[in-house]
């Protein structure tokens, strides 16, 4: 575990970053930066005891930030929408470089990338290694995402060498927990009586629970190096959307309708080889069924709280 450190987290109100920020703020001095266009998001992070600053990463204006952070967790990202590649590159690529230059005295930096940097493979069961080809994954809702994240990786690799800053680039897969993520979104759709829409049948992922993300962060920072270390950050079990939808139906007793709308050019599957990550962090502690069961239990607790309308669907 990290303790007594001074940690900078970018995008601390995000789906992955907020519970990780909460986890780390218990034993460390944590600062969080983002645009904070939503005042409620900033208030939630402030309530964790985190020192927050409103910063546009792409501007490089870090005047209100100290330079003595011991660790940097760069989790913020620009996903669009639209086709503004200049903005995506300004924030994701240039912003990463400007941030790491400012924090170049740190012990290590973790830069969160994405499995979407991978070149699509026609076999949905293909297992992606860190050395597999990169390419545009054509994410429909965020068309600039994969290209700008590949550029971000390149900039992070440069910074590791130019500033002698140990960097680990972690390619996130399908994260999930009570706070969100693709499997959680699909569970919420089932509980609300809505169909799940996905790209392929099967549509494969390597889902990883938030608890494992939290507990593995320190080990990944220890693995940071110069030149940068690149590692897949996914769960140990390949699971399809169809499988976790069926398990949600089993948990809830509700039908789970999965609608497939093929999207040519996108990743047919995102099964990651996690051998390298497991050698760094050890195996995941939360298997996907147990993780989804926890999310389902949290949904039942939420619906039973006074003042909140129960869905009438979760059992």
Coordinates of C-alpha atoms in Angstrom, one line a residue, residues 2-304:
X2 CA 1.0 3.6 -0.5
X3 CA 1.3 5.6 2.7
X4 CA 2.6 9.0 3.6
X5 CA 3.1 10.0 0.0
X6 CA 2.2 13.2 -1.8
X7 CA 0.1 12.0 -4.8
X8 CA -1.3 14.0 -7.7
X9 CA -4.3 12.4 -9.4
X10 CA -5.8 13.8 -12.6
X11 CA -9.5 13.5 -13.3
X12 CA -10.3 12.5 -9.7
X13 CA -14.1 12.7 -10.1
X14 CA -14.0 10.0 -12.8
X15 CA -15.6 6.6 -12.7
X16 CA -12.2 4.8 -12.0
X17 CA -10.4 7.8 -10.4
X18 CA -12.9 8.7 -7.7
X19 CA -12.9 5.5 -5.8
X20 CA -9.2 5.2 -6.2
X21 CA -8.8 8.8 -4.9
X22 CA -10.9 7.9 -1.9
X23 CA -8.8 4.8 -1.3
X24 CA -5.5 6.6 -1.5
X25 CA -6.6 9.7 0.5
X26 CA -6.9 7.6 3.6
X27 CA -3.2 7.3 4.1
X28 CA -1.6 9.9 1.8
X29 CA -1.7 13.6 1.0
X30 CA -3.7 13.7 -2.3
X31 CA -4.1 16.5 -4.8
X32 CA -6.6 16.3 -7.6
X33 CA -6.8 18.3 -10.8
X34 CA -9.4 18.6 -13.5
X35 CA -11.4 21.2 -15.3
X36 CA -14.1 20.7 -12.7
X37 CA -16.8 22.2 -15.0
X38 CA -19.3 20.6 -12.6
X39 CA -19.1 22.2 -9.2
X40 CA -20.7 19.2 -7.6
X41 CA -17.9 16.9 -8.8
X42 CA -15.3 19.1 -7.2
X43 CA -17.3 19.2 -4.0
X44 CA -17.4 15.4 -3.9
X45 CA -13.6 15.2 -4.3
X46 CA -13.0 18.0 -1.7
X47 CA -15.1 16.0 0.8
X48 CA -12.5 13.2 0.6
X49 CA -10.0 15.6 2.1
X50 CA -8.3 16.1 -1.2
X51 CA -6.7 19.4 -2.3
X52 CA -8.3 20.3 -5.6
X53 CA -7.3 22.7 -8.3
X54 CA -9.1 23.6 -11.5
X55 CA -6.6 22.9 -14.3
X56 CA -6.9 22.5 -18.1
X57 CA -4.2 19.9 -18.8
X58 CA -3.7 21.0 -22.4
X59 CA -2.9 24.5 -21.3
X60 CA 0.1 23.6 -19.3
X61 CA -0.9 26.2 -16.7
X62 CA 0.3 24.5 -13.5
X63 CA 1.1 27.6 -11.5
X64 CA -1.0 26.6 -8.6
X65 CA 0.5 23.1 -8.4
X66 CA 3.6 22.3 -6.4
X67 CA 6.4 20.3 -8.0
X68 CA 7.2 17.9 -5.1
X69 CA 4.7 15.2 -5.7
X70 CA 6.2 11.7 -5.0
X71 CA 3.7 9.9 -7.3
X72 CA 1.5 10.9 -10.3
X73 CA -1.6 9.0 -11.4
X74 CA -2.6 10.4 -14.7
X75 CA -6.2 9.1 -15.2
X76 CA -7.9 12.1 -16.9
X77 CA -8.8 11.8 -20.6
X78 CA -10.6 13.5 -23.4
X79 CA -13.0 11.3 -25.2
X80 CA -14.9 13.7 -27.4
X81 CA -17.6 13.7 -28.7
X82 CA -17.1 14.8 -32.3
X83 CA -14.1 14.8 -34.7
X84 CA -12.0 17.4 -33.0
X85 CA -8.6 15.6 -33.3
X86 CA -6.7 18.8 -32.5
X87 CA -8.4 19.1 -29.1
X88 CA -8.0 15.4 -28.4
X89 CA -4.3 15.6 -29.2
X90 CA -3.9 18.8 -27.2
X91 CA -5.4 17.3 -24.1
X92 CA -4.4 13.6 -24.3
X93 CA -1.0 13.9 -25.8
X94 CA 0.3 17.4 -25.3
X95 CA -1.3 17.6 -21.8
X96 CA 0.4 14.4 -20.8
X97 CA 3.8 15.8 -21.8
X98 CA 3.2 19.1 -20.0
X99 CA 2.1 17.3 -16.8
X100 CA 5.0 14.9 -16.7
X101 CA 7.5 17.7 -17.3
X102 CA 6.0 19.6 -14.3
X103 CA 6.1 16.5 -12.2
X104 CA 9.5 15.2 -13.4
X105 CA 10.9 15.0 -9.9
X106 CA 8.4 12.3 -8.9
X107 CA 9.4 8.8 -7.9
X108 CA 7.1 7.4 -10.6
X109 CA 4.1 8.2 -12.8
X110 CA 1.3 5.9 -13.9
X111 CA -0.3 6.9 -17.2
X112 CA -3.6 5.2 -17.9
X113 CA -4.1 4.3 -21.5
X114 CA -6.7 2.0 -23.0
X115 CA -7.1 -1.3 -24.8
X116 CA -8.7 0.8 -27.6
X117 CA -5.2 1.6 -28.9
X118 CA -5.0 -2.0 -30.2
X119 CA -5.4 -2.8 -33.9
X120 CA -8.7 -4.7 -34.3
X121 CA -8.3 -8.5 -34.9
X122 CA -10.9 -10.5 -36.8
X123 CA -10.9 -13.3 -34.2
X124 CA -13.1 -12.3 -31.1
X125 CA -11.1 -14.7 -29.0
X126 CA -7.7 -13.3 -29.9
X127 CA -5.6 -12.6 -26.8
X128 CA -3.8 -9.3 -27.0
X129 CA -0.2 -9.0 -25.8
X130 CA 1.4 -5.7 -25.0
X131 CA 3.5 -6.1 -28.1
X132 CA 0.5 -6.6 -30.5
X133 CA 0.0 -4.0 -33.3
X134 CA -1.6 -0.7 -32.6
X135 CA -4.3 0.8 -34.7
X136 CA -7.5 2.9 -34.8
X137 CA -10.2 1.1 -33.0
X138 CA -12.9 3.4 -34.5
X139 CA -14.8 3.9 -31.2
X140 CA -18.1 5.2 -32.5
X141 CA -19.0 7.4 -29.5
X142 CA -15.5 8.8 -29.3
X143 CA -13.8 8.6 -32.8
X144 CA -10.7 10.6 -31.7
X145 CA -10.1 8.4 -28.7
X146 CA -7.8 5.6 -29.8
X147 CA -5.6 7.8 -32.0
X148 CA -5.1 10.4 -29.3
X149 CA -4.4 7.7 -26.7
X150 CA -1.7 6.2 -28.9
X151 CA -0.2 9.6 -29.2
X152 CA -0.4 9.9 -25.4
X153 CA 1.5 6.7 -25.0
X154 CA 4.2 8.0 -27.3
X155 CA 4.6 11.2 -25.4
X156 CA 4.7 9.4 -22.0
X157 CA 7.4 7.1 -23.4
X158 CA 9.4 10.2 -24.5
X159 CA 9.0 11.8 -21.1
X160 CA 10.3 8.8 -19.3
X161 CA 13.5 9.0 -21.3
X162 CA 13.9 12.8 -21.5
X163 CA 13.2 13.5 -17.8
X164 CA 14.6 10.2 -16.4
X165 CA 11.1 9.7 -14.9
X166 CA 10.0 6.2 -14.2
X167 CA 6.7 5.7 -16.1
X168 CA 4.2 2.8 -16.3
X169 CA 1.6 2.9 -19.1
X170 CA -1.3 0.8 -18.1
X171 CA -3.8 -0.1 -20.8
X172 CA -7.2 -0.3 -19.0
X173 CA -9.8 -2.8 -20.2
X174 CA -13.4 -2.9 -19.0
X175 CA -13.3 -1.6 -15.4
X176 CA -16.4 -1.8 -13.3
X177 CA -17.8 -1.4 -9.7
X178 CA -20.7 0.2 -8.0
X179 CA -19.7 3.6 -9.4
X180 CA -20.0 2.5 -13.0
X181 CA -18.2 0.8 -15.9
X182 CA -19.5 -1.2 -18.9
X183 CA -20.7 -4.3 -17.0
X184 CA -22.4 -2.0 -14.4
X185 CA -24.1 0.0 -17.1
X186 CA -25.4 -3.2 -18.7
X187 CA -26.7 -4.4 -15.3
X188 CA -28.5 -1.1 -14.8
X189 CA -30.1 -1.5 -18.2
X190 CA -31.4 -5.0 -17.3
X191 CA -32.7 -3.8 -13.9
X192 CA -34.5 -0.9 -15.7
X193 CA -36.0 -3.2 -18.3
X194 CA -33.9 -1.8 -21.2
X195 CA -32.1 -3.9 -23.8
X196 CA -28.3 -4.1 -23.8
X197 CA -26.7 -3.0 -27.1
X198 CA -23.3 -4.3 -28.1
X199 CA -21.1 -4.5 -31.2
X200 CA -20.5 -8.3 -31.7
X201 CA -21.6 -11.8 -30.7
X202 CA -19.6 -12.6 -28.7
X203 CA -18.2 -9.3 -27.6
X204 CA -15.3 -10.2 -25.4
X205 CA -13.5 -8.2 -22.6
X206 CA -11.2 -8.8 -19.6
X207 CA -13.3 -7.0 -17.0
X208 CA -11.5 -5.8 -13.8
X209 CA -13.3 -4.8 -10.6
X210 CA -12.5 -1.5 -8.9
X211 CA -11.2 -3.2 -5.8
X212 CA -8.5 -4.9 -7.8
X213 CA -7.7 -1.5 -9.5
X214 CA -7.2 0.1 -6.1
X215 CA -5.1 -2.7 -4.7
X216 CA -2.9 -3.1 -7.8
X217 CA -2.0 0.6 -8.2
X218 CA 1.0 0.6 -5.8
X219 CA 2.6 -2.4 -7.4
X220 CA 2.2 -0.9 -10.9
X221 CA 3.9 2.3 -9.7
X222 CA 6.7 0.1 -8.4
X223 CA 7.1 -1.4 -11.9
X224 CA 7.5 2.1 -13.5
X225 CA 10.8 2.4 -15.3
X226 CA 12.9 4.3 -17.8
X227 CA 12.3 3.5 -20.7
X228 CA 8.6 3.2 -19.8
X229 CA 6.9 -0.1 -18.9
X230 CA 3.8 -0.9 -20.9
X231 CA 1.3 -3.3 -19.3
X232 CA -2.2 -4.6 -19.9
X233 CA -4.5 -3.7 -17.0
X234 CA -7.4 -6.0 -17.2
X235 CA -8.9 -8.9 -15.2
X236 CA -7.7 -12.5 -15.4
X237 CA -10.9 -13.9 -16.9
X238 CA -12.2 -13.3 -20.4
X239 CA -15.9 -12.6 -20.4
X240 CA -18.4 -11.7 -23.1
X241 CA -21.2 -9.1 -22.8
X242 CA -23.6 -11.9 -23.4
X243 CA -22.2 -13.9 -20.4
X244 CA -22.4 -11.0 -17.9
X245 CA -25.9 -10.1 -19.2
X246 CA -27.0 -13.7 -18.6
X247 CA -25.5 -13.7 -15.1
X248 CA -27.3 -10.4 -14.3
X249 CA -30.5 -12.1 -15.3
X250 CA -29.6 -15.0 -13.0
X251 CA -29.0 -12.6 -10.1
X252 CA -32.1 -10.5 -10.6
X253 CA -34.6 -13.0 -12.1
X254 CA -35.2 -10.5 -14.9
X255 CA -34.8 -11.1 -18.6
X256 CA -31.7 -9.7 -20.2
X257 CA -32.1 -8.8 -23.9
X258 CA -28.8 -8.3 -25.8
X259 CA -29.1 -6.5 -29.1
X260 CA -26.2 -6.8 -31.5
X261 CA -25.5 -3.9 -33.9
X262 CA -22.3 -4.7 -35.7
X263 CA -19.8 -1.9 -36.0
X264 CA -17.1 -2.7 -38.7
X265 CA -13.7 -1.5 -37.8
X266 CA -14.1 -1.8 -34.1
X267 CA -12.4 -4.3 -31.8
X268 CA -14.1 -7.7 -32.1
X269 CA -12.8 -8.5 -28.7
X270 CA -10.6 -7.1 -26.0
X271 CA -9.2 -10.2 -24.2
X272 CA -5.8 -9.1 -22.8
X273 CA -2.9 -11.3 -21.9
X274 CA -2.4 -10.4 -18.2
X275 CA 0.7 -12.5 -17.6
X276 CA 2.9 -9.4 -17.3
X277 CA 0.5 -7.6 -15.0
X278 CA 0.0 -10.7 -12.8
X279 CA 3.8 -11.0 -12.4
X280 CA 3.8 -7.4 -11.1
X281 CA 0.6 -7.4 -9.0
X282 CA -0.3 -11.0 -8.4
X283 CA -3.7 -12.4 -9.5
X284 CA -6.9 -10.5 -9.3
X285 CA -8.8 -11.0 -6.0
X286 CA -12.3 -10.4 -7.4
X287 CA -13.6 -12.9 -10.0
X288 CA -16.1 -11.4 -12.4
X289 CA -19.2 -13.2 -10.9
X290 CA -18.4 -12.2 -7.4
X291 CA -17.7 -8.6 -8.6
X292 CA -21.1 -8.4 -10.4
X293 CA -22.8 -9.9 -7.4
X294 CA -21.4 -7.1 -5.3
X295 CA -22.6 -4.5 -7.8
X296 CA -26.1 -6.1 -7.7
X297 CA -26.1 -6.0 -3.9
X298 CA -25.2 -2.3 -4.0
X299 CA -28.1 -1.6 -6.4
X300 CA -30.5 -3.4 -4.0
X301 CA -29.2 -1.3 -1.1
X302 CA -29.6 1.9 -3.0
X303 CA -33.2 1.1 -4.0
X304 CA -34.0 0.3 -0.3

